[in-house]
mmCIF file of C-alpha atoms and ligand atoms in Angstrom:
data_model
loop_
_atom_site.group_PDB
_atom_site.id
_atom_site.type_symbol
_atom_site.label_atom_id
_atom_site.label_comp_id
_atom_site.label_asym_id
_atom_site.label_seq_id
_atom_site.Cartn_x
_atom_site.Cartn_y
_atom_site.Cartn_z
ATOM 1 C CA MET A 1 24.693 83.017 -80.011
ATOM 2 C CA LEU A 2 27.238 80.297 -79.293
ATOM 3 C CA GLU A 3 26.743 77.107 -81.290
ATOM 4 C CA VAL A 4 28.460 73.812 -80.539
ATOM 5 C CA ASN A 5 27.871 71.277 -83.305
ATOM 6 C CA HIS A 6 28.825 67.600 -83.103
ATOM 7 C CA VAL A 7 32.014 68.174 -81.135
ATOM 8 C CA THR A 8 34.045 65.063 -80.338
ATOM 9 C CA LYS A 9 37.308 65.213 -78.410
ATOM 10 C CA LYS A 10 39.355 62.073 -77.894
ATOM 11 C CA TYR A 11 42.257 61.448 -75.530
ATOM 12 C CA GLY A 12 43.667 58.251 -77.019
ATOM 13 C CA LYS A 13 40.667 55.948 -77.267
ATOM 14 C CA ASN A 14 38.739 57.786 -74.536
ATOM 15 C CA LYS A 15 36.036 60.127 -75.886
ATOM 16 C CA ALA A 16 36.080 63.003 -73.361
ATOM 17 C CA CYS A 17 33.338 64.641 -75.481
ATOM 18 C CA ASP A 18 31.230 62.471 -77.715
ATOM 19 C CA ASP A 19 29.188 64.237 -80.416
ATOM 20 C CA VAL A 20 28.266 67.185 -78.192
ATOM 21 C CA SER A 21 25.825 69.758 -79.592
ATOM 22 C CA PHE A 22 24.081 72.689 -77.908
ATOM 23 C CA CYS A 23 23.451 76.421 -78.279
ATOM 24 C CA LEU A 24 23.705 79.264 -75.806
ATOM 25 C CA GLU A 25 21.029 81.852 -76.530
ATOM 26 C CA PRO A 26 22.151 85.483 -76.165
ATOM 27 C CA GLY A 27 21.575 86.768 -72.622
ATOM 28 C CA SER A 28 20.912 83.323 -71.177
ATOM 29 C CA LEU A 29 22.517 81.639 -68.182
ATOM 30 C CA THR A 30 23.099 77.934 -68.718
ATOM 31 C CA VAL A 31 24.246 75.572 -65.988
ATOM 32 C CA LEU A 32 26.429 72.716 -67.210
ATOM 33 C CA LEU A 33 26.052 69.821 -64.784
ATOM 34 C CA GLY A 34 27.670 66.429 -64.691
ATOM 35 C CA PRO A 35 29.595 64.066 -62.451
ATOM 36 C CA ASN A 36 33.399 64.269 -62.299
ATOM 37 C CA GLY A 37 34.865 63.216 -65.632
ATOM 38 C CA ALA A 38 31.641 63.903 -67.560
ATOM 39 C CA GLY A 39 33.428 66.112 -70.100
ATOM 40 C CA LYS A 40 32.425 69.562 -68.811
ATOM 41 C CA SER A 41 35.927 71.065 -68.719
ATOM 42 C CA THR A 42 36.777 69.476 -72.049
ATOM 43 C CA ILE A 43 33.843 71.076 -73.857
ATOM 44 C CA ILE A 44 34.581 74.445 -72.207
ATOM 45 C CA LYS A 45 38.252 74.260 -73.224
ATOM 46 C CA SER A 46 37.159 73.291 -76.742
ATOM 47 C CA ILE A 47 34.842 76.321 -76.949
ATOM 48 C CA ILE A 48 37.546 78.676 -75.762
ATOM 49 C CA GLY A 49 39.864 77.267 -78.420
ATOM 50 C CA PHE A 50 42.451 75.502 -76.250
ATOM 51 C CA LEU A 51 41.906 72.013 -77.674
ATOM 52 C CA LYS A 52 41.794 70.265 -81.032
ATOM 53 C CA TYR A 53 38.523 68.415 -81.689
ATOM 54 C CA SER A 54 36.256 67.345 -84.526
ATOM 55 C CA GLY A 55 33.015 69.267 -85.136
ATOM 56 C CA GLN A 56 32.257 72.998 -85.308
ATOM 57 C CA ILE A 57 31.966 75.747 -82.727
ATOM 58 C CA THR A 58 30.862 79.237 -83.762
ATOM 59 C CA VAL A 59 30.272 82.510 -81.933
ATOM 60 C CA ASN A 60 27.713 84.703 -83.684
ATOM 61 C CA GLY A 61 28.421 82.620 -86.788
ATOM 62 C CA ILE A 62 32.204 83.149 -86.555
ATOM 63 C CA PRO A 63 34.551 80.160 -85.944
ATOM 64 C CA ASN A 64 35.586 80.159 -82.273
ATOM 65 C CA LYS A 65 39.344 80.140 -82.876
ATOM 66 C CA THR A 66 39.392 83.430 -84.814
ATOM 67 C CA THR A 67 40.599 86.655 -83.159
ATOM 68 C CA GLU A 68 37.144 88.164 -83.665
ATOM 69 C CA ALA A 69 35.421 85.333 -81.793
ATOM 70 C CA ARG A 70 38.044 85.357 -79.046
ATOM 71 C CA ARG A 71 37.201 88.985 -78.280
ATOM 72 C CA ILE A 72 33.622 87.942 -77.537
ATOM 73 C CA LEU A 73 34.534 84.910 -75.415
ATOM 74 C CA GLY A 74 35.783 84.959 -71.833
ATOM 75 C CA TYR A 75 36.897 82.076 -69.641
ATOM 76 C CA ILE A 76 37.443 81.502 -65.959
ATOM 77 C CA PRO A 77 39.422 78.258 -65.584
ATOM 78 C CA GLU A 78 38.856 75.801 -62.778
ATOM 79 C CA LEU A 79 42.472 76.067 -61.637
ATOM 80 C CA PRO A 80 44.304 79.394 -61.511
ATOM 81 C CA SER A 81 47.530 79.658 -63.449
ATOM 82 C CA LEU A 82 49.264 82.650 -61.917
ATOM 83 C CA TYR A 83 52.741 84.064 -62.392
ATOM 84 C CA PRO A 84 54.707 83.593 -59.151
ATOM 85 C CA THR A 85 56.801 86.714 -59.746
ATOM 86 C CA LEU A 86 53.934 89.102 -60.610
ATOM 87 C CA THR A 87 51.952 90.862 -57.900
ATOM 88 C CA VAL A 88 48.167 90.898 -57.782
ATOM 89 C CA ILE A 89 47.958 94.357 -59.351
ATOM 90 C CA GLU A 90 50.556 93.412 -61.986
ATOM 91 C CA HIS A 91 48.448 90.399 -62.982
ATOM 92 C CA MET A 92 45.435 92.663 -63.454
ATOM 93 C CA GLU A 93 47.375 95.270 -65.438
ATOM 94 C CA PHE A 94 48.944 92.575 -67.588
ATOM 95 C CA ILE A 95 45.490 91.252 -68.554
ATOM 96 C CA ALA A 96 44.165 94.781 -69.144
ATOM 97 C CA ARG A 97 47.032 95.451 -71.581
ATOM 98 C CA ALA A 98 46.780 92.042 -73.241
ATOM 99 C CA TYR A 99 43.084 92.753 -73.965
ATOM 100 C CA LYS A 100 43.882 96.377 -74.914
ATOM 101 C CA LEU A 101 41.327 97.639 -72.372
ATOM 102 C CA THR A 102 40.972 101.376 -71.834
ATOM 103 C CA ASN A 103 40.043 103.143 -68.566
ATOM 104 C CA TYR A 104 40.516 99.908 -66.700
ATOM 105 C CA LYS A 105 41.937 101.203 -63.387
ATOM 106 C CA GLU A 106 38.530 101.807 -61.817
ATOM 107 C CA ARG A 107 37.314 98.406 -62.938
ATOM 108 C CA ILE A 108 40.382 96.730 -61.437
ATOM 109 C CA ASP A 109 39.791 98.530 -58.123
ATOM 110 C CA MET A 110 36.106 97.593 -58.159
ATOM 111 C CA LEU A 111 36.839 93.883 -58.746
ATOM 112 C CA LEU A 112 39.651 93.673 -56.169
ATOM 113 C CA GLU A 113 37.437 95.483 -53.654
ATOM 114 C CA ARG A 114 34.448 93.209 -54.238
ATOM 115 C CA PHE A 115 36.483 90.039 -53.883
ATOM 116 C CA GLU A 116 38.381 91.343 -50.845
ATOM 117 C CA MET A 117 41.731 91.467 -52.629
ATOM 118 C CA ALA A 118 42.302 95.238 -52.448
ATOM 119 C CA ASP A 119 44.727 94.907 -49.536
ATOM 120 C CA LYS A 120 46.652 92.151 -51.370
ATOM 121 C CA LYS A 121 47.589 94.271 -54.405
ATOM 122 C CA LYS A 122 51.320 94.041 -53.716
ATOM 123 C CA LYS A 123 51.414 90.349 -52.878
ATOM 124 C CA PHE A 124 53.135 88.039 -55.348
ATOM 125 C CA GLY A 125 51.301 85.131 -56.990
ATOM 126 C CA ASP A 126 53.195 82.560 -54.925
ATOM 127 C CA GLU A 127 52.465 84.422 -51.664
ATOM 128 C CA LEU A 128 48.698 83.996 -52.030
ATOM 129 C CA SER A 129 46.719 81.303 -50.251
ATOM 130 C CA LYS A 130 44.754 78.872 -52.461
ATOM 131 C CA GLY A 131 41.526 80.774 -51.844
ATOM 132 C CA MET A 132 43.189 84.101 -52.697
ATOM 133 C CA GLN A 133 44.578 82.567 -55.886
ATOM 134 C CA GLN A 134 41.035 81.515 -56.813
ATOM 135 C CA LYS A 135 39.765 85.034 -56.162
ATOM 136 C CA LEU A 136 42.510 86.571 -58.292
ATOM 137 C CA ASN A 137 41.687 83.996 -60.989
ATOM 138 C CA LEU A 138 38.085 85.268 -60.911
ATOM 139 C CA CYS A 139 39.104 88.945 -61.005
ATOM 140 C CA ILE A 140 41.368 88.253 -64.001
ATOM 141 C CA GLY A 141 38.578 86.422 -65.854
ATOM 142 C CA LEU A 142 35.970 89.088 -65.106
ATOM 143 C CA LEU A 143 38.197 92.058 -66.016
ATOM 144 C CA PRO A 144 37.748 92.014 -69.834
ATOM 145 C CA ASN A 145 33.928 91.909 -69.404
ATOM 146 C CA PRO A 146 33.245 89.673 -72.437
ATOM 147 C CA ASP A 147 29.767 89.161 -73.940
ATOM 148 C CA ILE A 148 29.972 85.395 -73.479
ATOM 149 C CA LEU A 149 31.574 84.093 -70.299
ATOM 150 C CA LEU A 150 32.426 80.457 -69.575
ATOM 151 C CA LEU A 151 32.977 79.686 -65.892
ATOM 152 C CA ASP A 152 34.447 76.282 -65.045
ATOM 153 C CA GLU A 153 33.587 75.268 -61.465
ATOM 154 C CA PRO A 154 33.834 78.914 -60.348
ATOM 155 C CA MET A 155 32.769 78.370 -56.717
ATOM 156 C CA LEU A 156 35.494 75.825 -55.902
ATOM 157 C CA GLY A 157 37.831 76.935 -53.127
ATOM 158 C CA LEU A 158 36.039 80.243 -52.489
ATOM 159 C CA ASP A 159 35.053 81.441 -49.017
ATOM 160 C CA PRO A 160 31.377 82.272 -48.278
ATOM 161 C CA HIS A 161 31.859 86.013 -48.899
ATOM 162 C CA ALA A 162 33.431 85.400 -52.317
ATOM 163 C CA ILE A 163 30.694 82.901 -53.255
ATOM 164 C CA LYS A 164 28.002 85.438 -52.321
ATOM 165 C CA GLU A 165 29.808 88.197 -54.217
ATOM 166 C CA LEU A 166 30.279 85.997 -57.279
ATOM 167 C CA LYS A 167 26.581 85.089 -57.297
ATOM 168 C CA ASN A 168 25.684 88.794 -57.063
ATOM 169 C CA TYR A 169 28.121 89.559 -59.854
ATOM 170 C CA ILE A 170 26.686 86.798 -62.060
ATOM 171 C CA GLU A 171 23.209 88.217 -61.486
ATOM 172 C CA GLU A 172 24.423 91.694 -62.465
ATOM 173 C CA MET A 173 25.966 90.282 -65.651
ATOM 174 C CA ARG A 174 22.679 88.566 -66.385
ATOM 175 C CA GLN A 175 20.859 91.874 -65.984
ATOM 176 C CA ALA A 176 23.396 93.417 -68.361
ATOM 177 C CA GLY A 177 22.480 90.823 -71.004
ATOM 178 C CA LYS A 178 25.654 88.714 -70.868
ATOM 179 C CA THR A 179 25.558 85.088 -71.969
ATOM 180 C CA MET A 180 27.004 82.654 -69.423
ATOM 181 C CA LEU A 181 27.813 78.977 -69.155
ATOM 182 C CA ILE A 182 28.614 77.821 -65.622
ATOM 183 C CA SER A 183 29.905 74.298 -65.078
ATOM 184 C CA THR A 184 29.663 72.547 -61.745
ATOM 185 C CA HIS A 185 29.258 69.139 -60.151
ATOM 186 C CA ILE A 186 27.824 70.742 -56.992
ATOM 187 C CA ILE A 187 24.134 71.292 -57.689
ATOM 188 C CA ASP A 188 23.571 73.379 -54.536
ATOM 189 C CA SER A 189 26.054 75.986 -55.790
ATOM 190 C CA VAL A 190 23.764 77.063 -58.632
ATOM 191 C CA ASP A 191 20.688 78.235 -56.801
ATOM 192 C CA MET A 192 20.903 81.609 -58.572
ATOM 193 C CA LEU A 193 18.726 82.477 -61.526
ATOM 194 C CA TRP A 194 19.495 80.210 -64.434
ATOM 195 C CA ASP A 195 17.561 79.633 -67.638
ATOM 196 C CA ARG A 196 18.624 76.247 -68.908
ATOM 197 C CA THR A 197 20.589 73.232 -67.769
ATOM 198 C CA ILE A 198 22.707 70.878 -69.814
ATOM 199 C CA ILE A 199 23.556 67.582 -68.124
ATOM 200 C CA MET A 200 26.585 65.654 -69.374
ATOM 201 C CA GLN A 201 27.695 62.145 -68.539
ATOM 202 C CA ASN A 202 30.386 59.977 -70.139
ATOM 203 C CA GLY A 203 31.162 62.746 -72.614
ATOM 204 C CA GLN A 204 27.599 62.982 -73.912
ATOM 205 C CA VAL A 205 24.786 65.486 -73.466
ATOM 206 C CA LYS A 206 22.095 63.517 -71.636
ATOM 207 C CA ALA A 207 19.637 66.381 -71.142
ATOM 208 C CA ASN A 208 19.227 69.963 -72.292
ATOM 209 C CA VAL A 209 16.237 71.462 -70.551
ATOM 210 C CA ALA A 210 14.759 74.928 -69.967
ATOM 211 C CA ARG A 211 14.151 75.876 -66.331
ATOM 212 C CA ALA A 212 10.475 76.498 -67.029
ATOM 213 C CA GLU A 213 10.156 72.963 -68.385
ATOM 214 C CA ILE A 214 11.650 71.398 -65.235
ATOM 215 C CA GLU A 215 9.607 73.598 -62.919
ATOM 216 C CA GLY A 216 6.488 72.929 -64.984
ATOM 217 C CA GLN A 217 6.944 69.255 -64.144
ATOM 218 C CA GLY A 218 7.354 70.073 -60.439
ATOM 219 C CA LYS A 219 10.935 68.782 -60.379
ATOM 220 C CA THR A 220 14.027 70.151 -58.739
ATOM 221 C CA LEU A 221 17.329 70.350 -60.553
ATOM 222 C CA GLU A 222 18.683 67.675 -58.209
ATOM 223 C CA GLU A 223 15.820 65.304 -59.035
ATOM 224 C CA LEU A 224 16.386 65.827 -62.736
ATOM 225 C CA PHE A 225 20.123 65.287 -62.299
ATOM 226 C CA PHE A 226 19.722 61.900 -60.596
ATOM 227 C CA GLU A 227 16.980 60.880 -62.978
ATOM 228 C CA VAL A 228 19.259 61.552 -65.923
ATOM 229 C CA THR A 229 22.585 60.343 -64.518
ATOM 230 C CA GLU A 230 21.436 57.395 -62.417
ATOM 231 C CA GLY A 231 18.211 56.464 -64.195
ATOM 232 C CA ILE A 232 16.255 56.659 -60.956
ATOM 233 C CA GLU A 233 13.124 57.338 -62.962
ATOM 234 C CA ALA A 234 12.561 57.163 -66.723
ATOM 235 C CA SER A 235 13.608 60.554 -68.080
ATOM 236 C CA SER A 236 10.621 62.331 -69.465
ATOM 237 C CA VAL A 237 12.080 65.793 -69.513
ATOM 238 C CA ARG A 238 14.687 65.614 -72.211
ATOM 239 C CA THR A 239 14.549 68.516 -74.508
ATOM 240 C CA SER A 240 13.213 68.538 -77.956
ATOM 241 C CA GLU A 241 16.832 69.097 -79.009
ATOM 242 C CA VAL A 242 18.009 65.787 -77.538
ATOM 243 C CA ASP A 243 14.836 64.021 -78.660
ATOM 244 C CA GLU A 244 15.285 65.377 -82.152
ATOM 245 C CA GLN A 245 18.853 64.080 -82.232
ATOM 246 C CA THR A 246 17.624 60.661 -81.123
ATOM 247 C CA ASP A 247 14.800 60.795 -83.660
ATOM 248 C CA SER A 248 17.134 61.697 -86.477
ATOM 249 C CA LYS A 249 19.513 58.858 -85.495
ATOM 250 C CA GLU A 250 16.607 56.442 -85.526
ATOM 251 C CA GLU A 251 15.450 57.811 -88.851
ATOM 252 C CA THR A 252 18.950 57.303 -90.220
ATOM 253 C CA LYS A 253 18.931 53.729 -88.913
ATOM 254 C CA ALA A 254 15.493 53.144 -90.449
ATOM 255 C CA GLU A 255 16.757 54.417 -93.785
HETATM 256 P P1 ADP B 301 34.730 67.117 -65.986
HETATM 257 O O1 ADP B 301 35.159 68.523 -66.235
HETATM 258 O O2 ADP B 301 33.288 66.883 -66.283
HETATM 259 O O3 ADP B 301 35.100 66.620 -64.630
HETATM 260 P P2 ADP B 301 36.779 66.470 -67.937
HETATM 261 O O4 ADP B 301 36.356 67.188 -69.161
HETATM 262 O O5 ADP B 301 37.876 67.069 -67.123
HETATM 263 O O6 ADP B 301 35.500 66.164 -67.029
HETATM 264 O O7 ADP B 301 37.239 64.995 -68.336
HETATM 265 C C1 ADP B 301 36.497 64.187 -69.248
HETATM 266 C C2 ADP B 301 37.289 62.894 -69.520
HETATM 267 O O8 ADP B 301 38.470 63.227 -70.238
HETATM 268 C C3 ADP B 301 37.743 62.154 -68.269
HETATM 269 O O9 ADP B 301 37.662 60.768 -68.535
HETATM 270 C C4 ADP B 301 39.172 62.584 -68.106
HETATM 271 O O10 ADP B 301 39.924 61.597 -67.453
HETATM 272 C C5 ADP B 301 39.617 62.766 -69.552
HETATM 273 N N1 ADP B 301 40.664 63.820 -69.683
HETATM 274 C C6 ADP B 301 40.536 65.123 -69.410
HETATM 275 N N2 ADP B 301 41.676 65.790 -69.673
HETATM 276 C C7 ADP B 301 42.556 64.857 -70.117
HETATM 277 C C8 ADP B 301 43.912 64.917 -70.566
HETATM 278 N N3 ADP B 301 44.579 66.065 -70.615
HETATM 279 N N4 ADP B 301 44.488 63.761 -70.958
HETATM 280 C C9 ADP B 301 43.814 62.592 -70.940
HETATM 281 N N5 ADP B 301 42.526 62.471 -70.547
HETATM 282 C C10 ADP B 301 41.905 63.582 -70.131
#
């Protein structure tokens, strides 16, 4: 279980994340939606331990910045940061050693094969096209096979084959009981099986809703998104979690 409690991250006076709270249930796939600048990357980078913030984040009860928690957490960043002088295979081996993986050669081959990078093994980081860099970025992030995986805009820059393969891979991880958080601002890219959606806007969580709840109301994810972010219709599908937060704020005010 990943728990994010009252996390606020400021850049100067700008609150990139403003009192953000949510949980990821074990084995669930949560889609993190929001317009550009909503705070999605900031909360993901906070969870992975890259940023300073106020509030608490725990992984199975352990603070997220500890070595123990970091072993459980995996991250695929939106933008690849590759080493220009390492080849594709050297990148993979470097990550395998950094994570002290054993018997990783087969797994490396499997990932490079699936994302059509097997024939690029000897290419250097700065010889790869943007799309190939994105695919290597994915292979690097998937290699350690963590229990909780955070994917920040993972479909960006991928070709149709890689998108299809990534969706298949995500489904396989779901079947294997992995917990995933996938951020995107492209609603159509998340037509795979997901369990819950969190919608952020202006640094705040505006909705946190189970799929069954949305479908029970006969709504599509897109309809919910515009309802929440543009107020096209009064939002009646906010979760008990968000409602409870509002209730408790009102109670506090009343006191
Ligand atoms: P999203 O991932 O939803 O597009 P971000 O988390 O990247 O949104 O950004 C949230 C807000 O924080 C935006 O207003 C953005 O301009 C600001 N922000 C993000 N990173 C930085 C940074 N390194 N320095 C200053 N402001 C930042």
